[in-house]
């Protein structure tokens, strides 16, 4: 029998429809895989075995009657422990959050999954309050890379990336404030999309403001489109959410890339030193798009590194999310988080508004860039996964995680859709990701290009 943990959500649904296997079998397989990987990889805060199986039993009965509840009925999913899941604490990687409470509300994206019949396997790990690009926290320890457990899974949605990569559910909900679905997806060899800001409603609002996005983490672009169709609808709790999407994102996936105008920026105009094996794998992916009919040329967007502005907004957010903590709770925070919250607390309103000015100018420049180019291609990251438990690679000279993620956070500032697709591995077998960026509201183009480059790692 087919190993159900290797199938995409699309393939699982096809199997349910044809009666080849049931949601109960798929859920048991995913739970078994999750339990086996947990001791080594540490992808989960908690698994919901009995609850998931009960949901799968109910789904099996709906499929038997020919009445599935929605487009994801019976598909095992996981949820990053930043997003609310009714009936279970959302601890955000922090010992400062009390587990006692009603926990009686779903986040908007979680609610849409529940309505669509998805089966919730568990909550996945995150660094404390999702503050950095790797996944370790005082609450849950270190999450490791499925390709080499001595390496980091990336972050902050590292648990979700590891779970999807290893077959513990084909779909996961992550969050991305500076690269947090794209970084771990690239390190773990899966697909992930940071949609246009507001496409997926977020509640409660993030302390990191409009940098924060909710995005699908999947095996391929087709599953990401399927998931985004479900979660990308308005919710009255998010005042900044976009209106309803214009049709299904799945409908145009097979249109391909022929005729698209594509800019390839291998190093953002020489601003980023990229490992040679990463650069080579990314270039092969770019060449593949050209072979498929895209008009590709090397061109760099007109931007300088906006890291200082990003830090102002990000560190201020860290100060905000922790400002009501008692002194003893602050002392127990991740040391790096303590540092950036202290820096954020020193910024003035004028500092913050100056960073907003940088952000708006960056958005203007990228808007003009996309008057010429449909897509921008870059490496997702300039490196492959480094040692687990560290914020930055040893000997890199970087102070913060943003030092090794220069391709990701600019597009949180601009709110553009950006995805990572696996395009190969280095000599150590560690995955390499290619980043695909489009103008705001053109998530369809990102998904089309990702689908054209489809790759099962």
PDB file of C-alpha atoms in Angstrom, residues 168-349:
ATOM      1  CA  UNK A 168       3.476  14.509   9.748  1.00  0.00           C
ATOM      2  CA  UNK A 169       0.634  16.064   7.759  1.00  0.00           C
ATOM      3  CA  UNK A 170       0.912  17.596   4.287  1.00  0.00           C
ATOM      4  CA  UNK A 171      -0.328  21.067   5.321  1.00  0.00           C
ATOM      5  CA  UNK A 172       0.664  23.475   8.053  1.00  0.00           C
ATOM      6  CA  UNK A 173      -0.210  27.035   9.012  1.00  0.00           C
ATOM      7  CA  UNK A 174       2.806  29.226   9.703  1.00  0.00           C
ATOM      8  CA  UNK A 175       3.366  32.908  10.329  1.00  0.00           C
ATOM      9  CA  UNK A 176       5.901  35.155   8.600  1.00  0.00           C
ATOM     10  CA  UNK A 177       7.033  38.536   9.929  1.00  0.00           C
ATOM     11  CA  UNK A 178      10.496  38.617   8.357  1.00  0.00           C
ATOM     12  CA  UNK A 179      10.780  35.314   6.531  1.00  0.00           C
ATOM     13  CA  UNK A 180       9.326  32.917   9.055  1.00  0.00           C
ATOM     14  CA  UNK A 181       7.607  30.539   6.638  1.00  0.00           C
ATOM     15  CA  UNK A 182      10.187  30.937   3.866  1.00  0.00           C
ATOM     16  CA  UNK A 183      13.338  30.490   5.985  1.00  0.00           C
ATOM     17  CA  UNK A 184      12.436  27.112   7.518  1.00  0.00           C
ATOM     18  CA  UNK A 185      10.813  25.893   4.311  1.00  0.00           C
ATOM     19  CA  UNK A 186      14.050  26.600   2.426  1.00  0.00           C
ATOM     20  CA  UNK A 187      16.153  24.880   5.095  1.00  0.00           C
ATOM     21  CA  UNK A 188      13.819  21.854   5.218  1.00  0.00           C
ATOM     22  CA  UNK A 189      13.134  21.480   1.493  1.00  0.00           C
ATOM     23  CA  UNK A 190       9.426  22.289   1.228  1.00  0.00           C
ATOM     24  CA  UNK A 191       7.234  24.959  -0.382  1.00  0.00           C
ATOM     25  CA  UNK A 192       5.924  27.957   1.553  1.00  0.00           C
ATOM     26  CA  UNK A 193       4.142  31.165   0.625  1.00  0.00           C
ATOM     27  CA  UNK A 194       3.926  34.479   2.400  1.00  0.00           C
ATOM     28  CA  UNK A 195       0.796  35.837   0.728  1.00  0.00           C
ATOM     29  CA  UNK A 196       0.037  39.481   0.046  1.00  0.00           C
ATOM     30  CA  UNK A 197      -0.559  41.138   3.406  1.00  0.00           C
ATOM     31  CA  UNK A 198      -4.213  40.884   4.422  1.00  0.00           C
ATOM     32  CA  UNK A 199      -5.022  37.961   2.125  1.00  0.00           C
ATOM     33  CA  UNK A 200      -5.168  35.723   5.202  1.00  0.00           C
ATOM     34  CA  UNK A 201      -6.832  37.442   8.181  1.00  0.00           C
ATOM     35  CA  UNK A 202      -4.923  37.452  11.464  1.00  0.00           C
ATOM     36  CA  UNK A 203      -6.463  37.647  14.926  1.00  0.00           C
ATOM     37  CA  UNK A 204      -5.411  38.503  17.558  1.00  0.00           C
ATOM     38  CA  UNK A 205      -3.397  41.209  15.842  1.00  0.00           C
ATOM     39  CA  UNK A 206       0.352  40.672  15.948  1.00  0.00           C
ATOM     40  CA  UNK A 207       2.507  42.960  18.090  1.00  0.00           C
ATOM     41  CA  UNK A 208       4.734  43.138  15.013  1.00  0.00           C
ATOM     42  CA  UNK A 209       1.922  44.900  13.199  1.00  0.00           C
ATOM     43  CA  UNK A 210       1.575  44.736   9.453  1.00  0.00           C
ATOM     44  CA  UNK A 211       4.877  42.913   9.034  1.00  0.00           C
ATOM     45  CA  UNK A 212       3.134  39.723  10.169  1.00  0.00           C
ATOM     46  CA  UNK A 213       1.492  37.398   7.648  1.00  0.00           C
ATOM     47  CA  UNK A 214      -0.132  33.961   7.896  1.00  0.00           C
ATOM     48  CA  UNK A 215       0.929  31.559   5.174  1.00  0.00           C
ATOM     49  CA  UNK A 216       0.654  27.977   3.913  1.00  0.00           C
ATOM     50  CA  UNK A 217       3.531  25.527   4.355  1.00  0.00           C
ATOM     51  CA  UNK A 218       3.136  22.539   2.068  1.00  0.00           C
ATOM     52  CA  UNK A 219       4.875  20.007  -0.150  1.00  0.00           C
ATOM     53  CA  UNK A 220       4.145  21.903  -3.353  1.00  0.00           C
ATOM     54  CA  UNK A 221       2.491  24.961  -4.869  1.00  0.00           C
ATOM     55  CA  UNK A 222      -0.717  23.119  -5.749  1.00  0.00           C
ATOM     56  CA  UNK A 223      -1.332  22.309  -2.093  1.00  0.00           C
ATOM     57  CA  UNK A 224      -0.469  25.898  -1.136  1.00  0.00           C
ATOM     58  CA  UNK A 225      -3.089  27.183  -3.586  1.00  0.00           C
ATOM     59  CA  UNK A 226      -5.635  24.724  -2.196  1.00  0.00           C
ATOM     60  CA  UNK A 227      -4.916  25.833   1.366  1.00  0.00           C
ATOM     61  CA  UNK A 228      -4.874  29.535   0.509  1.00  0.00           C
ATOM     62  CA  UNK A 229      -8.264  29.237  -1.211  1.00  0.00           C
ATOM     63  CA  UNK A 230      -9.646  27.989   2.118  1.00  0.00           C
ATOM     64  CA  UNK A 231      -7.965  30.401   4.547  1.00  0.00           C
ATOM     65  CA  UNK A 232      -7.784  33.495   2.321  1.00  0.00           C
ATOM     66  CA  UNK A 233     -11.253  34.848   2.994  1.00  0.00           C
ATOM     67  CA  UNK A 234     -12.276  37.887   5.083  1.00  0.00           C
ATOM     68  CA  UNK A 235     -12.872  37.697   8.823  1.00  0.00           C
ATOM     69  CA  UNK A 236     -14.536  40.536  10.719  1.00  0.00           C
ATOM     70  CA  UNK A 237     -11.989  40.304  13.542  1.00  0.00           C
ATOM     71  CA  UNK A 238      -9.188  41.609  11.297  1.00  0.00           C
ATOM     72  CA  UNK A 239      -9.840  45.207  10.247  1.00  0.00           C
ATOM     73  CA  UNK A 240      -6.919  45.089   7.763  1.00  0.00           C
ATOM     74  CA  UNK A 241      -8.004  41.946   5.905  1.00  0.00           C
ATOM     75  CA  UNK A 242      -8.530  42.132   2.164  1.00  0.00           C
ATOM     76  CA  UNK A 243     -11.862  41.538   0.508  1.00  0.00           C
ATOM     77  CA  UNK A 244     -12.810  38.223  -1.072  1.00  0.00           C
ATOM     78  CA  UNK A 245     -10.406  36.795  -3.621  1.00  0.00           C
ATOM     79  CA  UNK A 246     -11.351  36.969  -7.292  1.00  0.00           C
ATOM     80  CA  UNK A 247     -11.756  33.272  -8.026  1.00  0.00           C
ATOM     81  CA  UNK A 248      -9.738  30.235  -7.061  1.00  0.00           C
ATOM     82  CA  UNK A 249      -5.944  30.320  -7.069  1.00  0.00           C
ATOM     83  CA  UNK A 250      -5.931  26.695  -8.150  1.00  0.00           C
ATOM     84  CA  UNK A 251      -7.659  27.496 -11.423  1.00  0.00           C
ATOM     85  CA  UNK A 252      -4.658  29.181 -13.049  1.00  0.00           C
ATOM     86  CA  UNK A 253      -1.852  26.978 -11.780  1.00  0.00           C
ATOM     87  CA  UNK A 254      -1.341  25.166 -15.065  1.00  0.00           C
ATOM     88  CA  UNK A 255      -1.058  28.334 -17.138  1.00  0.00           C
ATOM     89  CA  UNK A 256       2.699  28.127 -16.686  1.00  0.00           C
ATOM     90  CA  UNK A 257       5.245  30.906 -17.062  1.00  0.00           C
ATOM     91  CA  UNK A 258       5.437  31.324 -20.821  1.00  0.00           C
ATOM     92  CA  UNK A 259       5.665  35.023 -21.653  1.00  0.00           C
ATOM     93  CA  UNK A 260       6.165  36.219 -18.069  1.00  0.00           C
ATOM     94  CA  UNK A 261       8.821  38.911 -17.607  1.00  0.00           C
ATOM     95  CA  UNK A 262      11.214  37.663 -14.938  1.00  0.00           C
ATOM     96  CA  UNK A 263      14.070  39.462 -13.211  1.00  0.00           C
ATOM     97  CA  UNK A 264      16.784  37.318 -11.634  1.00  0.00           C
ATOM     98  CA  UNK A 265      18.792  39.031  -8.906  1.00  0.00           C
ATOM     99  CA  UNK A 266      21.446  36.588  -7.663  1.00  0.00           C
ATOM    100  CA  UNK A 267      22.820  38.882  -4.951  1.00  0.00           C
ATOM    101  CA  UNK A 268      20.644  42.037  -4.831  1.00  0.00           C
ATOM    102  CA  UNK A 269      23.226  43.922  -6.827  1.00  0.00           C
ATOM    103  CA  UNK A 270      26.254  42.524  -5.023  1.00  0.00           C
ATOM    104  CA  UNK A 271      24.903  43.325  -1.569  1.00  0.00           C
ATOM    105  CA  UNK A 272      24.729  39.663  -0.473  1.00  0.00           C
ATOM    106  CA  UNK A 273      27.469  37.014  -0.428  1.00  0.00           C
ATOM    107  CA  UNK A 274      25.824  33.769  -1.501  1.00  0.00           C
ATOM    108  CA  UNK A 275      27.377  30.332  -0.978  1.00  0.00           C
ATOM    109  CA  UNK A 276      28.504  28.968  -4.371  1.00  0.00           C
ATOM    110  CA  UNK A 277      26.438  25.763  -4.146  1.00  0.00           C
ATOM    111  CA  UNK A 278      23.347  27.767  -3.226  1.00  0.00           C
ATOM    112  CA  UNK A 279      23.943  30.146  -6.116  1.00  0.00           C
ATOM    113  CA  UNK A 280      24.388  27.243  -8.549  1.00  0.00           C
ATOM    114  CA  UNK A 281      21.179  25.479  -7.477  1.00  0.00           C
ATOM    115  CA  UNK A 282      19.180  28.699  -7.697  1.00  0.00           C
ATOM    116  CA  UNK A 283      20.576  29.475 -11.139  1.00  0.00           C
ATOM    117  CA  UNK A 284      19.494  26.050 -12.372  1.00  0.00           C
ATOM    118  CA  UNK A 285      15.969  26.798 -11.158  1.00  0.00           C
ATOM    119  CA  UNK A 286      16.009  30.136 -12.958  1.00  0.00           C
ATOM    120  CA  UNK A 287      17.214  28.458 -16.141  1.00  0.00           C
ATOM    121  CA  UNK A 288      14.384  25.965 -15.858  1.00  0.00           C
ATOM    122  CA  UNK A 289      11.845  28.810 -15.897  1.00  0.00           C
ATOM    123  CA  UNK A 290      13.534  30.219 -18.991  1.00  0.00           C
ATOM    124  CA  UNK A 291      13.287  26.796 -20.658  1.00  0.00           C
ATOM    125  CA  UNK A 292       9.552  26.861 -19.870  1.00  0.00           C
ATOM    126  CA  UNK A 293       9.131  30.096 -21.795  1.00  0.00           C
ATOM    127  CA  UNK A 294       9.668  32.915 -19.298  1.00  0.00           C
ATOM    128  CA  UNK A 295      11.630  35.951 -20.475  1.00  0.00           C
ATOM    129  CA  UNK A 296      14.443  36.010 -17.905  1.00  0.00           C
ATOM    130  CA  UNK A 297      17.152  38.606 -17.471  1.00  0.00           C
ATOM    131  CA  UNK A 298      19.479  39.528 -14.644  1.00  0.00           C
ATOM    132  CA  UNK A 299      18.190  42.698 -13.025  1.00  0.00           C
ATOM    133  CA  UNK A 300      18.362  44.053  -9.498  1.00  0.00           C
ATOM    134  CA  UNK A 301      15.596  45.959  -7.744  1.00  0.00           C
ATOM    135  CA  UNK A 302      16.468  49.502  -6.748  1.00  0.00           C
ATOM    136  CA  UNK A 303      16.841  48.988  -3.037  1.00  0.00           C
ATOM    137  CA  UNK A 304      19.428  49.280  -0.321  1.00  0.00           C
ATOM    138  CA  UNK A 305      19.321  46.977   2.679  1.00  0.00           C
ATOM    139  CA  UNK A 306      16.434  48.219   4.881  1.00  0.00           C
ATOM    140  CA  UNK A 307      17.636  46.273   7.923  1.00  0.00           C
ATOM    141  CA  UNK A 308      17.816  49.288  10.242  1.00  0.00           C
ATOM    142  CA  UNK A 309      14.209  50.218   9.517  1.00  0.00           C
ATOM    143  CA  UNK A 310      13.159  46.594   9.889  1.00  0.00           C
ATOM    144  CA  UNK A 311      14.933  46.388  13.248  1.00  0.00           C
ATOM    145  CA  UNK A 312      13.164  49.502  14.476  1.00  0.00           C
ATOM    146  CA  UNK A 313       9.765  48.040  13.648  1.00  0.00           C
ATOM    147  CA  UNK A 314      10.660  44.519  14.796  1.00  0.00           C
ATOM    148  CA  UNK A 315      12.343  45.453  18.066  1.00  0.00           C
ATOM    149  CA  UNK A 316       9.525  47.851  18.920  1.00  0.00           C
ATOM    150  CA  UNK A 317       7.117  44.967  18.356  1.00  0.00           C
ATOM    151  CA  UNK A 318       9.145  42.788  20.729  1.00  0.00           C
ATOM    152  CA  UNK A 319       8.956  45.514  23.377  1.00  0.00           C
ATOM    153  CA  UNK A 320       5.202  45.758  22.888  1.00  0.00           C
ATOM    154  CA  UNK A 321       4.492  42.030  23.116  1.00  0.00           C
ATOM    155  CA  UNK A 322       6.456  41.741  26.370  1.00  0.00           C
ATOM    156  CA  UNK A 323       5.648  45.054  28.027  1.00  0.00           C
ATOM    157  CA  UNK A 324       3.100  43.693  30.512  1.00  0.00           C
ATOM    158  CA  UNK A 325       5.367  40.936  31.800  1.00  0.00           C
ATOM    159  CA  UNK A 326       6.543  40.963  35.391  1.00  0.00           C
ATOM    160  CA  UNK A 327      10.255  41.447  36.083  1.00  0.00           C
ATOM    161  CA  UNK A 328      10.729  37.748  36.835  1.00  0.00           C
ATOM    162  CA  UNK A 329       8.995  36.817  33.569  1.00  0.00           C
ATOM    163  CA  UNK A 330      11.205  39.184  31.592  1.00  0.00           C
ATOM    164  CA  UNK A 331      14.269  37.649  33.230  1.00  0.00           C
ATOM    165  CA  UNK A 332      13.145  34.196  31.996  1.00  0.00           C
ATOM    166  CA  UNK A 333      12.841  35.274  28.352  1.00  0.00           C
ATOM    167  CA  UNK A 334      15.145  34.040  25.610  1.00  0.00           C
ATOM    168  CA  UNK A 335      18.318  36.163  26.100  1.00  0.00           C
ATOM    169  CA  UNK A 336      18.188  37.458  22.524  1.00  0.00           C
ATOM    170  CA  UNK A 337      14.566  38.476  22.943  1.00  0.00           C
ATOM    171  CA  UNK A 338      15.475  40.318  26.142  1.00  0.00           C
ATOM    172  CA  UNK A 339      18.104  42.249  24.202  1.00  0.00           C
ATOM    173  CA  UNK A 340      15.874  43.325  21.332  1.00  0.00           C
ATOM    174  CA  UNK A 341      12.921  44.209  23.607  1.00  0.00           C
ATOM    175  CA  UNK A 342      15.244  46.508  25.575  1.00  0.00           C
ATOM    176  CA  UNK A 343      16.395  48.151  22.342  1.00  0.00           C
ATOM    177  CA  UNK A 344      12.822  48.466  21.116  1.00  0.00           C
ATOM    178  CA  UNK A 345      11.723  50.169  24.327  1.00  0.00           C
ATOM    179  CA  UNK A 346      14.237  52.972  23.703  1.00  0.00           C
ATOM    180  CA  UNK A 347      12.859  53.957  20.289  1.00  0.00           C
ATOM    181  CA  UNK A 348      10.791  57.106  20.043  1.00  0.00           C
ATOM    182  CA  UNK A 349       7.649  57.644  17.996  1.00  0.00           C
TER     183      UNK A 349
END
